Short mmCIF file of C-alpha atoms in Angstrom, two decimals:
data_model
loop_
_atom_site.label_atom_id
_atom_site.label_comp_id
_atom_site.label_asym_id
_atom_site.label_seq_id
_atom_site.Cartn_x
_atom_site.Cartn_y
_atom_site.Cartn_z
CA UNK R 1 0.00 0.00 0.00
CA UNK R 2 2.97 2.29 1.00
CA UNK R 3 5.12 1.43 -1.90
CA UNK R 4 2.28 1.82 -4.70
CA UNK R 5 1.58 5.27 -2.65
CA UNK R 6 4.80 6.30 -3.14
CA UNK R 7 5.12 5.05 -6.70
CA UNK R 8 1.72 7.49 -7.23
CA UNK R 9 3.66 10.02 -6.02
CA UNK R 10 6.65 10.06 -7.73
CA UNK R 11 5.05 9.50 -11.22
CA UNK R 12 3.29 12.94 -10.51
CA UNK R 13 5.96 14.94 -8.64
CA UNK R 14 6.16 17.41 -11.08
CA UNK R 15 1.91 17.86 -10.20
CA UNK R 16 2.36 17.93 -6.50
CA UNK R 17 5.35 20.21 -6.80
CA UNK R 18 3.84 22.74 -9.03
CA UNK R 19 0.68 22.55 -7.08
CA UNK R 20 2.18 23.58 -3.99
CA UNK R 21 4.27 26.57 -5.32
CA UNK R 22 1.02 27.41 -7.17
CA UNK R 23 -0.83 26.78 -3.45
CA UNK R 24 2.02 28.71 -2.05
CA UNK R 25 2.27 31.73 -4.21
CA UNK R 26 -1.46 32.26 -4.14
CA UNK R 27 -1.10 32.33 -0.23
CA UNK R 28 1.70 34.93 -0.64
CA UNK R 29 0.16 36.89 -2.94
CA UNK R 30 -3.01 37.25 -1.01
CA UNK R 31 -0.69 38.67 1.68
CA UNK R 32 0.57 41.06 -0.02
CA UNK R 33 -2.43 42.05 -1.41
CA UNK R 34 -3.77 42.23 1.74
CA UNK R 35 -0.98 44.43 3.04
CA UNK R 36 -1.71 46.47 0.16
CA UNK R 37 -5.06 47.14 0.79
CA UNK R 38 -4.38 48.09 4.37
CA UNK R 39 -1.71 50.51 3.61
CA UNK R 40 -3.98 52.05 0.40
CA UNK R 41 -6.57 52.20 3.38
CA UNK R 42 -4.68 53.87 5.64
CA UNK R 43 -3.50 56.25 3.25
CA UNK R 44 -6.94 57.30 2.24
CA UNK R 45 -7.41 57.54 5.85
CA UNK R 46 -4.52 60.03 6.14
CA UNK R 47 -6.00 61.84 3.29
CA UNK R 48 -8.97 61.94 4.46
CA UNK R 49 -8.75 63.17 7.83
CA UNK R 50 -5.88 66.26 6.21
CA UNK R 51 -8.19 67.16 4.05
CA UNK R 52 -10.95 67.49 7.03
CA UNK R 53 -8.52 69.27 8.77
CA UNK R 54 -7.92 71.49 6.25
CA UNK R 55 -11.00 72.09 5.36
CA UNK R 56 -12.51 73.07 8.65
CA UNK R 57 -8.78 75.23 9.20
CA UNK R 58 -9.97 77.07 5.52
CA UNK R 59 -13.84 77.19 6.84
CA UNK R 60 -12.66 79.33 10.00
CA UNK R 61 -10.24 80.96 8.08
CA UNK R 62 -13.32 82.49 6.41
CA UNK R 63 -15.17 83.58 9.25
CA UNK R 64 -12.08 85.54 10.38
CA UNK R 65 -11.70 87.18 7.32
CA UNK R 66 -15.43 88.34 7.26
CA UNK R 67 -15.15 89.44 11.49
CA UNK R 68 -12.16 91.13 10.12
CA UNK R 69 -13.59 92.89 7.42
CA UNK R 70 -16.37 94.42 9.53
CA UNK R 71 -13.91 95.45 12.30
CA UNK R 72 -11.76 97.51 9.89
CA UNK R 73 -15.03 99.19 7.72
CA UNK R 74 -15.07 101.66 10.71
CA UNK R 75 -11.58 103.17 9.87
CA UNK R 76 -11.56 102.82 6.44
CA UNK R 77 -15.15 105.13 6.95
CA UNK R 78 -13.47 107.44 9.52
CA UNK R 79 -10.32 107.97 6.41
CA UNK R 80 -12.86 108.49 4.02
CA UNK R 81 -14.52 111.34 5.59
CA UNK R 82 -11.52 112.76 7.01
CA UNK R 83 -10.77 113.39 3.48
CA UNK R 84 -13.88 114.21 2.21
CA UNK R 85 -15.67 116.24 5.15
CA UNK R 86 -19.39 116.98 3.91
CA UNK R 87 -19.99 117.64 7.20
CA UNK R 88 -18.29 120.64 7.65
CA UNK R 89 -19.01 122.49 5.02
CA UNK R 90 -22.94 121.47 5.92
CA UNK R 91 -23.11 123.76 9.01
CA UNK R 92 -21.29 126.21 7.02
CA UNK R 93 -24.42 126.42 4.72
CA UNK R 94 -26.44 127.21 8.31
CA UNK R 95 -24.65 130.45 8.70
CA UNK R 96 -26.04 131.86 5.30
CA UNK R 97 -22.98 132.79 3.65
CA UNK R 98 -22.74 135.06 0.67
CA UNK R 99 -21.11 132.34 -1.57
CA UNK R 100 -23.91 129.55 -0.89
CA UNK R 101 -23.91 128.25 -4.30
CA UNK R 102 -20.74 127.57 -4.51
CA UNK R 103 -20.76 125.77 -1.26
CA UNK R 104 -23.30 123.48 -2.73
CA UNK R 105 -21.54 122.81 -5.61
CA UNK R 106 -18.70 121.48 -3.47
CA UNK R 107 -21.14 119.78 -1.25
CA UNK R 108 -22.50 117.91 -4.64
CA UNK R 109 -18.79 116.75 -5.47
CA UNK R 110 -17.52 115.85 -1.89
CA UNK R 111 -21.15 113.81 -1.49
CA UNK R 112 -20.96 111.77 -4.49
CA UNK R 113 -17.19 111.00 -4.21
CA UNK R 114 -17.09 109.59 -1.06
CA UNK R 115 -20.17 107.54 -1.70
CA UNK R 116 -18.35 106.11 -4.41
CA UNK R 117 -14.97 105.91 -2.84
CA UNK R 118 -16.71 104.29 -0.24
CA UNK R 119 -18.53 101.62 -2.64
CA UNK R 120 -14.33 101.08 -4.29
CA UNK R 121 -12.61 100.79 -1.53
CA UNK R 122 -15.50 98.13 0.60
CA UNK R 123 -14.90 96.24 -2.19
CA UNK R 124 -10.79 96.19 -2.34
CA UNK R 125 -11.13 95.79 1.53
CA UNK R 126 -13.08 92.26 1.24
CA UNK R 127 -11.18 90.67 -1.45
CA UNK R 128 -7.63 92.00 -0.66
CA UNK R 129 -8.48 90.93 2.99
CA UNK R 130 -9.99 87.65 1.14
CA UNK R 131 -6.36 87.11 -0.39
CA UNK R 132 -3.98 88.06 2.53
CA UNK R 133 -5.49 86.01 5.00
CA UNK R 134 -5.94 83.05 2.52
CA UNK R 135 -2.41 83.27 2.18
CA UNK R 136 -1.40 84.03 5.78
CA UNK R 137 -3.94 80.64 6.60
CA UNK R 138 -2.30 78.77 4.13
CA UNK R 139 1.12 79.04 5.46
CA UNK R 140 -0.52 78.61 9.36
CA UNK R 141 -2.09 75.51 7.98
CA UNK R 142 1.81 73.95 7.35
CA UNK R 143 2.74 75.69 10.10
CA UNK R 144 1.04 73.55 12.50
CA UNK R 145 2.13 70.08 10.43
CA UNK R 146 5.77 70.91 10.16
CA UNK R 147 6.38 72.71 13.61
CA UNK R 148 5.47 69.25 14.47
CA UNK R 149 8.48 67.72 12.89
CA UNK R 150 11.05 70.16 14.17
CA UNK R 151 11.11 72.58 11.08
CA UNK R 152 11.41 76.29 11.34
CA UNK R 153 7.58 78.27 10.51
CA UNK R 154 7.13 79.43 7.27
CA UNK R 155 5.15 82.57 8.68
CA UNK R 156 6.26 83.08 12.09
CA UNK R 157 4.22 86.00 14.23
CA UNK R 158 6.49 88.90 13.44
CA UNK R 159 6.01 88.19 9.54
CA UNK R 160 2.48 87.84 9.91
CA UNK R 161 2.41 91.05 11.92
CA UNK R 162 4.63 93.11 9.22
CA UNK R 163 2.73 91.38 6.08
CA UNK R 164 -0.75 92.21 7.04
CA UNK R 165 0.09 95.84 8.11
CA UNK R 166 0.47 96.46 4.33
CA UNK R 167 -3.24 96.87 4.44
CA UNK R 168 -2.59 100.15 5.24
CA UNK R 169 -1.87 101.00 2.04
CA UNK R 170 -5.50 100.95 0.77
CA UNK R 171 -6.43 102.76 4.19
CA UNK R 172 -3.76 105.81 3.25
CA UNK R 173 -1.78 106.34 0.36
CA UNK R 174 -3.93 104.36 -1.87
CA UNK R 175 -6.92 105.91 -0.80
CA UNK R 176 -5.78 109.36 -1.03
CA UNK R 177 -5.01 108.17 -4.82
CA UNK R 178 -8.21 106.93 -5.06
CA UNK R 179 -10.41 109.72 -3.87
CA UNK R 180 -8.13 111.98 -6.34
CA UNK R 181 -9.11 109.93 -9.21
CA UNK R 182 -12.66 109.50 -8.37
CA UNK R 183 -13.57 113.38 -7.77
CA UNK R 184 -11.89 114.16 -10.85
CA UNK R 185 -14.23 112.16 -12.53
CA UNK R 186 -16.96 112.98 -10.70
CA UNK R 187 -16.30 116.66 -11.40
CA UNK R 188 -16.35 115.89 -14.99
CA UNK R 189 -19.65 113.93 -15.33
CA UNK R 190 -21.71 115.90 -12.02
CA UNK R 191 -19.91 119.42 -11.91
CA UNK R 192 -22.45 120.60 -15.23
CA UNK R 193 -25.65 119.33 -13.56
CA UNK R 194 -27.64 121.84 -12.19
CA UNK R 195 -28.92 121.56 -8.60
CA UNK R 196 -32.34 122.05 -9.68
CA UNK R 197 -31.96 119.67 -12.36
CA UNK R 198 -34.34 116.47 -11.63
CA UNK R 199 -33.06 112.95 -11.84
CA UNK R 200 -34.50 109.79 -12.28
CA UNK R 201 -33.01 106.56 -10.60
CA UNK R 202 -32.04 105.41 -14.22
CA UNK R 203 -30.35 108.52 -15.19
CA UNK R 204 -28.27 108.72 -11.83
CA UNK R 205 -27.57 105.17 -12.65
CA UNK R 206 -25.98 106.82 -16.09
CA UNK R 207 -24.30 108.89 -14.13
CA UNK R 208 -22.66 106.53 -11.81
CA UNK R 209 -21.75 104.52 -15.29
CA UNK R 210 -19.90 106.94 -16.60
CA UNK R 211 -18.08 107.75 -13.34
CA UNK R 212 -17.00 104.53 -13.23
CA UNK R 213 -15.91 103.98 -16.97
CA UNK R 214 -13.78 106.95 -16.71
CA UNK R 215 -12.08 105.80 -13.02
CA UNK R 216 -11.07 102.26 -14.32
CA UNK R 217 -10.73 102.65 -17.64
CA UNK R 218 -8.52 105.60 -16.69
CA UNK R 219 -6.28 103.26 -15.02
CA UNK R 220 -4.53 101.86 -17.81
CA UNK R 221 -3.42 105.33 -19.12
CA UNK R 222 -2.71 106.84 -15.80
CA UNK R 223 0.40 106.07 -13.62
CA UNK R 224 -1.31 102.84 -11.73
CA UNK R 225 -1.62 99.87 -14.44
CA UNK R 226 -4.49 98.80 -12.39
CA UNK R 227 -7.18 98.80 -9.86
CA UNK R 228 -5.13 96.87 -7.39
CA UNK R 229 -2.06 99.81 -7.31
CA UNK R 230 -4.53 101.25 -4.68
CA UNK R 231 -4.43 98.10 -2.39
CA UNK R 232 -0.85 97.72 -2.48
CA UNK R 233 1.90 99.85 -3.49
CA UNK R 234 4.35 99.37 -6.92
CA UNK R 235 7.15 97.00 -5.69
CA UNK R 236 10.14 99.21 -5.63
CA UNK R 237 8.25 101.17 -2.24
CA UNK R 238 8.16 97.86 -0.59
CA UNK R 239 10.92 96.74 1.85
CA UNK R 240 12.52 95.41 -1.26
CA UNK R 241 14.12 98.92 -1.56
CA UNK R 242 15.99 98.83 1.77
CA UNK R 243 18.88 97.47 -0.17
CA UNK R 244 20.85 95.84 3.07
CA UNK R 245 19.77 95.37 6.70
CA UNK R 246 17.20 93.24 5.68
CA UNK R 247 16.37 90.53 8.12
CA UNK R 248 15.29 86.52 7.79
CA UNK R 249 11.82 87.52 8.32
CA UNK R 250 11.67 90.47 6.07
CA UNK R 251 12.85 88.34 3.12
CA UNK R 252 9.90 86.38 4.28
CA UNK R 253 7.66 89.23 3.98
CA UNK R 254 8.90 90.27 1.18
CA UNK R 255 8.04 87.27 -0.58
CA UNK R 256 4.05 87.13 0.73
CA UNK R 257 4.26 90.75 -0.56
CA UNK R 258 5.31 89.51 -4.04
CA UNK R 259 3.00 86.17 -4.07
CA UNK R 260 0.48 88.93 -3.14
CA UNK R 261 0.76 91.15 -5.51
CA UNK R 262 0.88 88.14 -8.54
CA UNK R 263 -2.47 87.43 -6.83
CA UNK R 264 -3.57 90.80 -7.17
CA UNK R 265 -2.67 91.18 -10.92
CA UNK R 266 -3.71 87.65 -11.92
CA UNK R 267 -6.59 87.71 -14.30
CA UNK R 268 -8.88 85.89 -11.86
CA UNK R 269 -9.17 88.25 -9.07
CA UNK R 270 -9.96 90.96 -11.64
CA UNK R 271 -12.65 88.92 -12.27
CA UNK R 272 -13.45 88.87 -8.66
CA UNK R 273 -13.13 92.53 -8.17
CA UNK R 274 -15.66 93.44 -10.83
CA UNK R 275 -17.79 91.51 -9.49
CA UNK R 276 -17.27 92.71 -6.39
CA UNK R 277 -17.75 96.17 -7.74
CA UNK R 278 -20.49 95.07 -9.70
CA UNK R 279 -22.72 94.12 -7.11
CA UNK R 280 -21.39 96.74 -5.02
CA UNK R 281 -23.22 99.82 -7.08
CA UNK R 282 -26.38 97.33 -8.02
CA UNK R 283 -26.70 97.38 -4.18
CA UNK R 284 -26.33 101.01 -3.47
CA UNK R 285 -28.67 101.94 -6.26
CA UNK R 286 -30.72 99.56 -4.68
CA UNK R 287 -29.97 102.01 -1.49
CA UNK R 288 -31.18 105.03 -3.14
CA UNK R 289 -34.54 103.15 -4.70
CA UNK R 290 -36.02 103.65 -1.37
CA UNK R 291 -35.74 107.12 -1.56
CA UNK R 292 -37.68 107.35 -5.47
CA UNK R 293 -40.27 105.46 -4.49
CA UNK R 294 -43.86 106.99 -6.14
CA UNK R 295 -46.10 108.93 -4.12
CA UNK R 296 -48.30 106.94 -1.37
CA UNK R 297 -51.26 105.74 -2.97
CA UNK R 298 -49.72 105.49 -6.54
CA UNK R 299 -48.19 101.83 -4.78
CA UNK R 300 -48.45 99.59 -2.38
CA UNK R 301 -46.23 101.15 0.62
CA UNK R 302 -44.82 97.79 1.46
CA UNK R 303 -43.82 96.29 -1.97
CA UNK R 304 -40.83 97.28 -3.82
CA UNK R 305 -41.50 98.89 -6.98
CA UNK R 306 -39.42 97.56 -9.87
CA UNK R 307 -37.05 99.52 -11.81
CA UNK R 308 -39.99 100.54 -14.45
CA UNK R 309 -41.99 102.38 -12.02
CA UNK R 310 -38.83 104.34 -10.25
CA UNK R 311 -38.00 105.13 -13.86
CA UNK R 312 -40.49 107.92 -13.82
CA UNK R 313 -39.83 109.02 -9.98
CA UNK R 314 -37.30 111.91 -10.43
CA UNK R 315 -35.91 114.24 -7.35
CA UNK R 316 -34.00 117.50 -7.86
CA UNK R 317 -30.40 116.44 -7.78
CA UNK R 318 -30.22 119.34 -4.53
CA UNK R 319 -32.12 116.42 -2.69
CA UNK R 320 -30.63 113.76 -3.87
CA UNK R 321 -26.95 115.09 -2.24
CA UNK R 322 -27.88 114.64 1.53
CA UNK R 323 -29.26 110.91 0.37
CA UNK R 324 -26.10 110.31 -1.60
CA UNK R 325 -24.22 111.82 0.85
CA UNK R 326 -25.78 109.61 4.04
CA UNK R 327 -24.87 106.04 2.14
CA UNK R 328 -21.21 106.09 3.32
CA UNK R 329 -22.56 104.41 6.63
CA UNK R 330 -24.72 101.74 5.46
CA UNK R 331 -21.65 101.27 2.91
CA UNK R 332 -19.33 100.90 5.74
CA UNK R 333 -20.75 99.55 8.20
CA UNK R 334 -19.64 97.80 11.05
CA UNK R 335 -22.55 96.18 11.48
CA UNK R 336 -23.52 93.62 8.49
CA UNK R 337 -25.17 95.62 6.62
CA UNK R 338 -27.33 93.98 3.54
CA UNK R 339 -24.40 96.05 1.70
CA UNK R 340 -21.37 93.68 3.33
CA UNK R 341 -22.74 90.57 3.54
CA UNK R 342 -23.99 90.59 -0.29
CA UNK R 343 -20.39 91.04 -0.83
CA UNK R 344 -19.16 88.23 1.47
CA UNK R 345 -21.65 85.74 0.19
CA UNK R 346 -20.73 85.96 -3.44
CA UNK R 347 -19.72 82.26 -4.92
CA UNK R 348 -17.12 83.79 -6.84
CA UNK R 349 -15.29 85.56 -4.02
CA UNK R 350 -15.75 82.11 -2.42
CA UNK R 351 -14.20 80.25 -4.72
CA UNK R 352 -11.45 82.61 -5.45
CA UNK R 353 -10.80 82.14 -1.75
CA UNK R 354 -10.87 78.63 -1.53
CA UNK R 355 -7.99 78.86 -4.95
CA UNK R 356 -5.47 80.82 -2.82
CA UNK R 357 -5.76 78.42 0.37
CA UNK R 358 -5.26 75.69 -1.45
CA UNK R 359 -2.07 76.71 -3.68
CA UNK R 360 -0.10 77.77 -0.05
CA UNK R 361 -1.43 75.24 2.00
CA UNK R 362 0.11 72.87 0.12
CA UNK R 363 4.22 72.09 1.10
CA UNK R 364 5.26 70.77 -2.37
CA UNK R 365 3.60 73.46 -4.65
CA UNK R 366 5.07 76.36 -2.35
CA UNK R 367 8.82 74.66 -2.71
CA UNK R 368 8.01 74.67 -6.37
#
């Protein structure tokens, strides 16, 4: 029985030897698939859970930038009158001076230019703000991973500190720059108008048109290339022209200054910004339609009358200047206004946001 057994065997050695590698490497390769698996898990794991934490890092990234654009409206509306004091020349008008005409007519210019200043530079404010502090969470985002591991910060506090401050560009010498460009053209398309001449909401709409064609289309002949000159200054005022003494972290600087500024003149947030501006002057005509409305009884008091029926509403333009003149604080106001949060809610500002964070919170395209 043994011996014919082992006969069986040996006349199919070859089978039973090739059956066990075959047995064998099946086992084996089920191992390693297994292993496989488990590390592809793990990965997605990994992936998974950085992307979560990146995303909620991005998601209150957002709500800071929005806090922060509300807690700096108040001084960019404090510059703006500074410079363009209605106010003032207001309680002149109460002391019945000889030249009262005049007076008005530099009422008319100071009230529409820093209505529209105000409506520019609300808009710069949220989407520079939207881009700095994209970046600025980008780099905290690494931060926090590679601190971990012993390497130095890529935006330690005192760069963070000396970066953002260049906000104060838009809040001073770009402003300035910008309130000079904008009564200019406001003197051009307003300073003919007659005070007793009547406007419609359509025709101030015109108005505002043509202001703004001649403001940004102005900009590529003028001095500044572009819209964004007055959020951050050419590159030669920059640190970059303190030509030694420079430190570690204002190299740093530097460079978020530069990666800024690419931002700024990229096609896309030009995009953004018109949009931005866009919606910015839809909503403070949509300001001043409360003010055309008919006479009661012509409408129903509590609906809003559509753009046909103001269309025949008209006001002398000496009463629309104190109405004009008043929208600076719903414009800039600390408190979200319908103004502010229709620009913070736009998808495009959103996504133009989301962009930037995810460019510099990622190690390997920053070392690019």
């Amino acid at each position: 029985m043994l011996s014919s057994t082992w006969n069986f065997i040996k006349r199919h050695k070859r089978k039973f030897i090739f059956t066990g590698v075959f047995v064998g490497g099946v086992y084996l390769l089920g191992k390693y698939a297994q292993r496989k698996i488990q590390e592809m898990q793990e990965r997605e794991a990994a992936e998974y859970i950085a992307q979560a934490r990146r995303q909620f890092h991005f998601e209150s990234n957002q709500r800071t930038c929005n806090m922060t654009v509300l807690s700096m409206l108040p001084t960019l509306r404090e510059a703006i009158i500074h410079h363009l004091n209605s106010e003032s020349l207001t309680a002149l008008l109460k002391t019945k001076p000889a030249n009262k005409l005049e007076i008005w007519e530099d009422i008319k210019i100071i009230s529409f230019t820093r209505s529209i200043v105000a409506v520019y530079s609300t808009c710069m404010l949220v989407v520079l703000l939207r881009v700095q502090l994209n970046i600025i969470g980008g780099y905290l985002y690494l931060d926090n991973s590679v601190t971990k591991n012993g390497m130095t910060p890529l935006a330690p506090p005192d760069v963070q500190q000396q970066y953002l401050s260049s906000i104060q560009h838009l809040l001073g010498e770009g402003l300035i720059e910008l309130i000079t460009v904008v009564k200019k053209a406001v003197q051009e398309v307003l300073g003919p108008v007659s005070l007793k001449q009547s406007l419609s909401l359509q025709e101030l709409e015109q108005q505002l048109t043509q202001i703004r064609q001649l403001v940004e289309e102005g900009c590529s002949s003028s001095k500044h290339k572009s819209l964004s000159w007055y959020m951050m200054p050419d590159e030669e005022n920059t640190l970059a022209s303190q030509a030694c003494g420079l430190t570690e972290n204002d190299v740093t600087t530097i460079k978020l200054l530069n990666e800024t500024r690419d931002m700024l003149e990229s096609p896309d947030f030009t995009t953004v910004l018109c949009t931005c501006l866009s919606r910015g002057f839809i909503r403070f005509l949509d300001n001043m339609s409360e003010f055309f409305r008919p006479p009661q009884g012509d409408s129903n008091p509590s609906s809003t009358p559509d753009r046909s029926v103001l269309s025949h509403v008209s006001l002398p333009l000496a009463k629309i200047i104190p109405i004009i003149n008043g929208q600076i604080h719903s414009i800039c106001s600390e408190i979200p206004s319908h103004f502010v949060q229709d620009l913070l809610l736009i998808d495009q500002v959103k996504e133009f946001a989301a962009n930037v964070y995810e460019t510099f919170s990622k190690l390997q395209e920053l070392q690019n």
